[in-house]
Amino acid sequence: MEIRAARPEDAPQVVPLFIQAMGGIADTLAGSDQPQEVRAFMSDFFQQPANRLSYQNTLVAEENGQIVGSVILYHGRKVAMLDQPIIDRLRALKNDPHITLDKEAEEDEWYIDTLSVAPGYGGRGIGTALLRAAEERARTIEPTRIALLVDSDNQRAYRLYQYLNYQQDAVVHITHHPYLHMTKKLVDV
C-alpha cells in the first residue's frame, strides 16, 4: 500500500469515499439529497483548488492501482477561505444570501475533515496509516495539534482514535447532530 497526494483525476475513486464518510453532511454541502447531484458536486469541488474538498487537501491510500482510502486535512485558520466557494455556490443555488456552514475546526489546529476506507478493506490498518500520514504532513508544516470529529454513535472509530492518542475535548453539532471533537498534540509543548 502506498499513501500519496491525491490528483484531480482520482475523483471517480475518491468521491464515493468522501460521500461514505460524510453521510448527510455531503447532502448539506451539495444542497441536494439526490445521489447523482451530490456526486457531481463532490467531483467538481474535488477537482478544483482552494476549497475544503480539493485534491490539494487530500491524501489517498492506493493498493494495486486502486484507491482504498482517503483523508482530507487542512489547517483550521484556512476554514473560512476553503468554505467560501461552497458557501457561495449554496447561496446561489438556494437563492439565500444568509447560508453558512457549521464550524468544524478551531483556528489553532489542523483538522482531519474526512477519513474513509473503501468497503472490503476495513481492519487492514489503512485508516491508521492515513491518520499517521496526515499527522506527519501537519507536523512537517506547522506542528501544533490535530483534531477530528467522530459521530457520537460510532464507537468503533472512537476507540481507534483513542488508541491513537486522540482525546475528546468537546461536543460539536453539525447539521443538528452531535459529534465528538478529539485532539492530539503533534509536539510536546
PDB file of C-alpha atoms in Angstrom:
ATOM      1  CA  MET A   1       0.000   0.000   0.000  1.00  0.00           C
ATOM      2  CA  GLU A   2       1.216   3.474  -0.904  1.00  0.00           C
ATOM      3  CA  ILE A   3      -0.028   6.743   0.575  1.00  0.00           C
ATOM      4  CA  ARG A   4       0.265   9.691  -1.781  1.00  0.00           C
ATOM      5  CA  ALA A   5      -1.134  13.117  -2.506  1.00  0.00           C
ATOM      6  CA  ALA A   6      -4.406  12.971  -4.424  1.00  0.00           C
ATOM      7  CA  ARG A   7      -4.660  14.146  -8.010  1.00  0.00           C
ATOM      8  CA  PRO A   8      -7.702  15.645  -9.788  1.00  0.00           C
ATOM      9  CA  GLU A   9      -8.082  12.522 -11.917  1.00  0.00           C
ATOM     10  CA  ASP A  10      -8.636  10.449  -8.740  1.00  0.00           C
ATOM     11  CA  ALA A  11     -12.170  11.880  -8.424  1.00  0.00           C
ATOM     12  CA  PRO A  12     -14.073   8.760  -9.623  1.00  0.00           C
ATOM     13  CA  GLN A  13     -12.472   6.644  -6.884  1.00  0.00           C
ATOM     14  CA  VAL A  14     -12.228   9.266  -4.122  1.00  0.00           C
ATOM     15  CA  VAL A  15     -15.682  10.871  -4.292  1.00  0.00           C
ATOM     16  CA  PRO A  16     -17.542   7.705  -3.187  1.00  0.00           C
ATOM     17  CA  LEU A  17     -15.194   7.546  -0.178  1.00  0.00           C
ATOM     18  CA  PHE A  18     -15.991  11.160   0.734  1.00  0.00           C
ATOM     19  CA  ILE A  19     -19.726  10.501   0.487  1.00  0.00           C
ATOM     20  CA  GLN A  20     -19.424   7.301   2.529  1.00  0.00           C
ATOM     21  CA  ALA A  21     -17.620   9.169   5.322  1.00  0.00           C
ATOM     22  CA  MET A  22     -19.761  12.306   5.308  1.00  0.00           C
ATOM     23  CA  GLY A  23     -23.202  10.777   5.077  1.00  0.00           C
ATOM     24  CA  GLY A  24     -25.852  13.508   5.324  1.00  0.00           C
ATOM     25  CA  ILE A  25     -23.214  16.243   5.537  1.00  0.00           C
ATOM     26  CA  ALA A  26     -22.441  15.566   1.860  1.00  0.00           C
ATOM     27  CA  ASP A  27     -26.088  16.323   1.036  1.00  0.00           C
ATOM     28  CA  THR A  28     -25.898  19.568   3.030  1.00  0.00           C
ATOM     29  CA  LEU A  29     -22.726  20.702   1.254  1.00  0.00           C
ATOM     30  CA  ALA A  30     -24.170  19.800  -2.147  1.00  0.00           C
ATOM     31  CA  GLY A  31     -27.506  21.422  -1.392  1.00  0.00           C
ATOM     32  CA  SER A  32     -29.279  18.270  -2.594  1.00  0.00           C
ATOM     33  CA  ASP A  33     -30.222  14.802  -1.445  1.00  0.00           C
ATOM     34  CA  GLN A  34     -30.150  13.413  -4.991  1.00  0.00           C
ATOM     35  CA  PRO A  35     -27.188  10.980  -5.239  1.00  0.00           C
ATOM     36  CA  GLN A  36     -26.273  12.000  -8.793  1.00  0.00           C
ATOM     37  CA  GLU A  37     -26.204  15.704  -7.856  1.00  0.00           C
ATOM     38  CA  VAL A  38     -24.185  15.030  -4.699  1.00  0.00           C
ATOM     39  CA  ARG A  39     -21.613  13.001  -6.679  1.00  0.00           C
ATOM     40  CA  ALA A  40     -21.365  15.712  -9.363  1.00  0.00           C
ATOM     41  CA  PHE A  41     -20.887  18.429  -6.739  1.00  0.00           C
ATOM     42  CA  MET A  42     -18.237  16.423  -4.870  1.00  0.00           C
ATOM     43  CA  SER A  43     -16.402  15.562  -8.069  1.00  0.00           C
ATOM     44  CA  ASP A  44     -16.415  19.162  -9.276  1.00  0.00           C
ATOM     45  CA  PHE A  45     -15.105  20.564  -5.994  1.00  0.00           C
ATOM     46  CA  PHE A  46     -12.550  17.761  -5.541  1.00  0.00           C
ATOM     47  CA  GLN A  47     -11.007  18.634  -8.909  1.00  0.00           C
ATOM     48  CA  GLN A  48     -10.799  22.367  -8.114  1.00  0.00           C
ATOM     49  CA  PRO A  49      -8.103  24.015  -5.989  1.00  0.00           C
ATOM     50  CA  ALA A  50      -8.657  26.106  -2.873  1.00  0.00           C
ATOM     51  CA  ASN A  51     -11.722  24.539  -1.225  1.00  0.00           C
ATOM     52  CA  ARG A  52     -12.187  22.088   1.643  1.00  0.00           C
ATOM     53  CA  LEU A  53     -12.905  19.120  -0.660  1.00  0.00           C
ATOM     54  CA  SER A  54      -9.991  19.786  -3.026  1.00  0.00           C
ATOM     55  CA  TYR A  55      -7.491  17.174  -4.113  1.00  0.00           C
ATOM     56  CA  GLN A  56      -4.921  19.622  -2.671  1.00  0.00           C
ATOM     57  CA  ASN A  57      -6.070  18.733   0.870  1.00  0.00           C
ATOM     58  CA  THR A  58      -6.409  15.011   0.248  1.00  0.00           C
ATOM     59  CA  LEU A  59      -4.146  12.020   0.764  1.00  0.00           C
ATOM     60  CA  VAL A  60      -5.086   8.631  -0.664  1.00  0.00           C
ATOM     61  CA  ALA A  61      -4.085   5.061   0.113  1.00  0.00           C
ATOM     62  CA  GLU A  62      -3.532   3.090  -3.069  1.00  0.00           C
ATOM     63  CA  GLU A  63      -3.151  -0.644  -3.465  1.00  0.00           C
ATOM     64  CA  ASN A  64      -2.548  -2.275  -6.867  1.00  0.00           C
ATOM     65  CA  GLY A  65      -3.748   0.837  -8.703  1.00  0.00           C
ATOM     66  CA  GLN A  66      -6.975   1.005  -6.661  1.00  0.00           C
ATOM     67  CA  ILE A  67      -7.670   3.801  -4.158  1.00  0.00           C
ATOM     68  CA  VAL A  68      -8.694   2.059  -0.938  1.00  0.00           C
ATOM     69  CA  GLY A  69      -8.848   5.026   1.440  1.00  0.00           C
ATOM     70  CA  SER A  70      -8.681   8.795   1.700  1.00  0.00           C
ATOM     71  CA  VAL A  71      -8.218  11.564   4.231  1.00  0.00           C
ATOM     72  CA  ILE A  72      -8.858  15.310   3.910  1.00  0.00           C
ATOM     73  CA  LEU A  73      -6.612  17.543   6.030  1.00  0.00           C
ATOM     74  CA  TYR A  74      -6.268  21.330   6.302  1.00  0.00           C
ATOM     75  CA  HIS A  75      -5.405  23.955   8.895  1.00  0.00           C
ATOM     76  CA  GLY A  76      -8.283  25.437  10.880  1.00  0.00           C
ATOM     77  CA  ARG A  77      -7.250  29.012  10.156  1.00  0.00           C
ATOM     78  CA  LYS A  78      -7.956  28.348   6.459  1.00  0.00           C
ATOM     79  CA  VAL A  79     -11.531  27.132   7.006  1.00  0.00           C
ATOM     80  CA  ALA A  80     -13.239  30.413   6.072  1.00  0.00           C
ATOM     81  CA  MET A  81     -11.281  30.650   2.812  1.00  0.00           C
ATOM     82  CA  LEU A  82     -11.768  26.952   1.975  1.00  0.00           C
ATOM     83  CA  ASP A  83     -15.504  27.032   2.744  1.00  0.00           C
ATOM     84  CA  GLN A  84     -16.255  30.242   0.823  1.00  0.00           C
ATOM     85  CA  PRO A  85     -16.572  28.639  -2.651  1.00  0.00           C
ATOM     86  CA  ILE A  86     -19.019  26.084  -1.239  1.00  0.00           C
ATOM     87  CA  ILE A  87     -20.998  28.750   0.619  1.00  0.00           C
ATOM     88  CA  ASP A  88     -21.134  30.929  -2.499  1.00  0.00           C
ATOM     89  CA  ARG A  89     -22.478  28.002  -4.533  1.00  0.00           C
ATOM     90  CA  LEU A  90     -25.090  27.117  -1.899  1.00  0.00           C
ATOM     91  CA  ARG A  91     -26.242  30.733  -1.606  1.00  0.00           C
ATOM     92  CA  ALA A  92     -26.701  30.964  -5.373  1.00  0.00           C
ATOM     93  CA  LEU A  93     -28.358  27.533  -5.605  1.00  0.00           C
ATOM     94  CA  LYS A  94     -30.827  28.229  -2.789  1.00  0.00           C
ATOM     95  CA  ASN A  95     -31.157  31.956  -3.530  1.00  0.00           C
ATOM     96  CA  ASP A  96     -30.378  32.660   0.129  1.00  0.00           C
ATOM     97  CA  PRO A  97     -27.530  35.088   0.953  1.00  0.00           C
ATOM     98  CA  HIS A  98     -27.568  34.060   4.629  1.00  0.00           C
ATOM     99  CA  ILE A  99     -26.472  30.428   4.258  1.00  0.00           C
ATOM    100  CA  THR A 100     -23.440  29.465   6.334  1.00  0.00           C
ATOM    101  CA  LEU A 101     -21.746  26.197   7.275  1.00  0.00           C
ATOM    102  CA  ASP A 102     -21.412  24.862  10.798  1.00  0.00           C
ATOM    103  CA  LYS A 103     -17.988  25.395  12.364  1.00  0.00           C
ATOM    104  CA  GLU A 104     -15.990  22.181  12.496  1.00  0.00           C
ATOM    105  CA  ALA A 105     -12.400  23.247  13.168  1.00  0.00           C
ATOM    106  CA  GLU A 106     -10.665  25.642  15.525  1.00  0.00           C
ATOM    107  CA  GLU A 107      -8.211  28.184  14.120  1.00  0.00           C
ATOM    108  CA  ASP A 108      -5.262  26.821  16.126  1.00  0.00           C
ATOM    109  CA  GLU A 109      -5.414  23.216  14.909  1.00  0.00           C
ATOM    110  CA  TRP A 110      -5.012  21.006  11.899  1.00  0.00           C
ATOM    111  CA  TYR A 111      -8.297  19.394  11.028  1.00  0.00           C
ATOM    112  CA  ILE A 112      -8.989  15.949   9.632  1.00  0.00           C
ATOM    113  CA  ASP A 113     -12.200  16.657   7.758  1.00  0.00           C
ATOM    114  CA  THR A 114     -12.896  13.208   6.352  1.00  0.00           C
ATOM    115  CA  LEU A 115     -11.311   9.786   6.772  1.00  0.00           C
ATOM    116  CA  SER A 116     -12.669   6.868   4.793  1.00  0.00           C
ATOM    117  CA  VAL A 117     -11.669   3.312   3.909  1.00  0.00           C
ATOM    118  CA  ALA A 118     -13.240   1.501   0.969  1.00  0.00           C
ATOM    119  CA  PRO A 119     -15.744  -1.265   1.695  1.00  0.00           C
ATOM    120  CA  GLY A 120     -13.987  -4.592   1.993  1.00  0.00           C
ATOM    121  CA  TYR A 121     -10.707  -3.013   3.117  1.00  0.00           C
ATOM    122  CA  GLY A 122     -11.544  -2.312   6.764  1.00  0.00           C
ATOM    123  CA  GLY A 123      -9.472  -3.823   9.550  1.00  0.00           C
ATOM    124  CA  ARG A 124      -6.265  -3.797   7.485  1.00  0.00           C
ATOM    125  CA  GLY A 125      -4.662  -0.713   9.030  1.00  0.00           C
ATOM    126  CA  ILE A 126      -5.467   1.613   6.124  1.00  0.00           C
ATOM    127  CA  GLY A 127      -7.313   4.155   8.281  1.00  0.00           C
ATOM    128  CA  THR A 128      -4.485   4.158  10.825  1.00  0.00           C
ATOM    129  CA  ALA A 129      -1.885   4.617   8.080  1.00  0.00           C
ATOM    130  CA  LEU A 130      -3.852   7.532   6.601  1.00  0.00           C
ATOM    131  CA  LEU A 131      -4.202   9.188  10.021  1.00  0.00           C
ATOM    132  CA  ARG A 132      -0.476   8.842  10.651  1.00  0.00           C
ATOM    133  CA  ALA A 133       0.311  10.266   7.201  1.00  0.00           C
ATOM    134  CA  ALA A 134      -1.988  13.228   7.903  1.00  0.00           C
ATOM    135  CA  GLU A 135      -0.308  13.774  11.271  1.00  0.00           C
ATOM    136  CA  GLU A 136       3.123  13.661   9.641  1.00  0.00           C
ATOM    137  CA  ARG A 137       2.111  16.135   6.937  1.00  0.00           C
ATOM    138  CA  ALA A 138       0.799  18.545   9.585  1.00  0.00           C
ATOM    139  CA  ARG A 139       3.869  18.020  11.791  1.00  0.00           C
ATOM    140  CA  THR A 140       6.273  18.933   8.977  1.00  0.00           C
ATOM    141  CA  ILE A 141       4.380  22.119   8.046  1.00  0.00           C
ATOM    142  CA  GLU A 142       3.357  23.512  11.433  1.00  0.00           C
ATOM    143  CA  PRO A 143       3.428  21.218  14.438  1.00  0.00           C
ATOM    144  CA  THR A 144       0.709  22.210  16.883  1.00  0.00           C
ATOM    145  CA  ARG A 145      -2.252  19.903  17.331  1.00  0.00           C
ATOM    146  CA  ILE A 146      -4.528  17.923  15.093  1.00  0.00           C
ATOM    147  CA  ALA A 147      -8.246  17.365  15.530  1.00  0.00           C
ATOM    148  CA  LEU A 148     -11.145  15.431  14.093  1.00  0.00           C
ATOM    149  CA  LEU A 149     -14.829  14.900  14.687  1.00  0.00           C
ATOM    150  CA  VAL A 150     -16.342  11.480  15.212  1.00  0.00           C
ATOM    151  CA  ASP A 151     -20.045  10.694  15.168  1.00  0.00           C
ATOM    152  CA  SER A 152     -21.148  10.179  18.752  1.00  0.00           C
ATOM    153  CA  ASP A 153     -22.720   6.856  17.665  1.00  0.00           C
ATOM    154  CA  ASN A 154     -19.544   5.479  16.038  1.00  0.00           C
ATOM    155  CA  GLN A 155     -17.878   3.652  18.918  1.00  0.00           C
ATOM    156  CA  ARG A 156     -15.533   1.661  16.677  1.00  0.00           C
ATOM    157  CA  ALA A 157     -13.980   4.831  15.245  1.00  0.00           C
ATOM    158  CA  TYR A 158     -13.955   6.482  18.680  1.00  0.00           C
ATOM    159  CA  ARG A 159     -11.945   3.571  20.117  1.00  0.00           C
ATOM    160  CA  LEU A 160      -9.489   3.724  17.205  1.00  0.00           C
ATOM    161  CA  TYR A 161      -8.894   7.433  17.769  1.00  0.00           C
ATOM    162  CA  GLN A 162      -8.410   6.877  21.498  1.00  0.00           C
ATOM    163  CA  TYR A 163      -5.915   4.097  20.728  1.00  0.00           C
ATOM    164  CA  LEU A 164      -4.002   6.594  18.552  1.00  0.00           C
ATOM    165  CA  ASN A 165      -3.896   9.073  21.479  1.00  0.00           C
ATOM    166  CA  TYR A 166      -6.710  11.409  20.452  1.00  0.00           C
ATOM    167  CA  GLN A 167      -8.600  12.815  23.429  1.00  0.00           C
ATOM    168  CA  GLN A 168     -12.169  14.087  23.426  1.00  0.00           C
ATOM    169  CA  ASP A 169     -12.369  17.732  24.479  1.00  0.00           C
ATOM    170  CA  ALA A 170     -15.795  18.910  23.259  1.00  0.00           C
ATOM    171  CA  VAL A 171     -19.077  18.035  21.594  1.00  0.00           C
ATOM    172  CA  VAL A 172     -19.833  19.881  18.342  1.00  0.00           C
ATOM    173  CA  HIS A 173     -23.154  19.915  16.499  1.00  0.00           C
ATOM    174  CA  ILE A 174     -23.019  19.663  12.711  1.00  0.00           C
ATOM    175  CA  THR A 175     -26.367  19.749  10.903  1.00  0.00           C
ATOM    176  CA  HIS A 176     -28.018  19.335  14.324  1.00  0.00           C
ATOM    177  CA  HIS A 177     -26.195  16.067  15.092  1.00  0.00           C
ATOM    178  CA  PRO A 178     -23.639  15.655  17.905  1.00  0.00           C
ATOM    179  CA  TYR A 179     -20.039  14.865  17.035  1.00  0.00           C
ATOM    180  CA  LEU A 180     -17.181  14.370  19.465  1.00  0.00           C
ATOM    181  CA  HIS A 181     -14.248  16.750  18.904  1.00  0.00           C
ATOM    182  CA  MET A 182     -10.997  14.893  19.547  1.00  0.00           C
ATOM    183  CA  THR A 183      -7.471  16.311  19.508  1.00  0.00           C
ATOM    184  CA  LYS A 184      -3.894  15.120  19.634  1.00  0.00           C
ATOM    185  CA  LYS A 185      -0.737  17.137  20.279  1.00  0.00           C
ATOM    186  CA  LEU A 186       1.750  16.934  17.438  1.00  0.00           C
ATOM    187  CA  VAL A 187       4.654  18.117  19.604  1.00  0.00           C
ATOM    188  CA  ASP A 188       5.272  18.386  23.292  1.00  0.00           C
ATOM    189  CA  VAL A 189       4.881  21.988  24.404  1.00  0.00           C
TER     190      VAL A 189
END
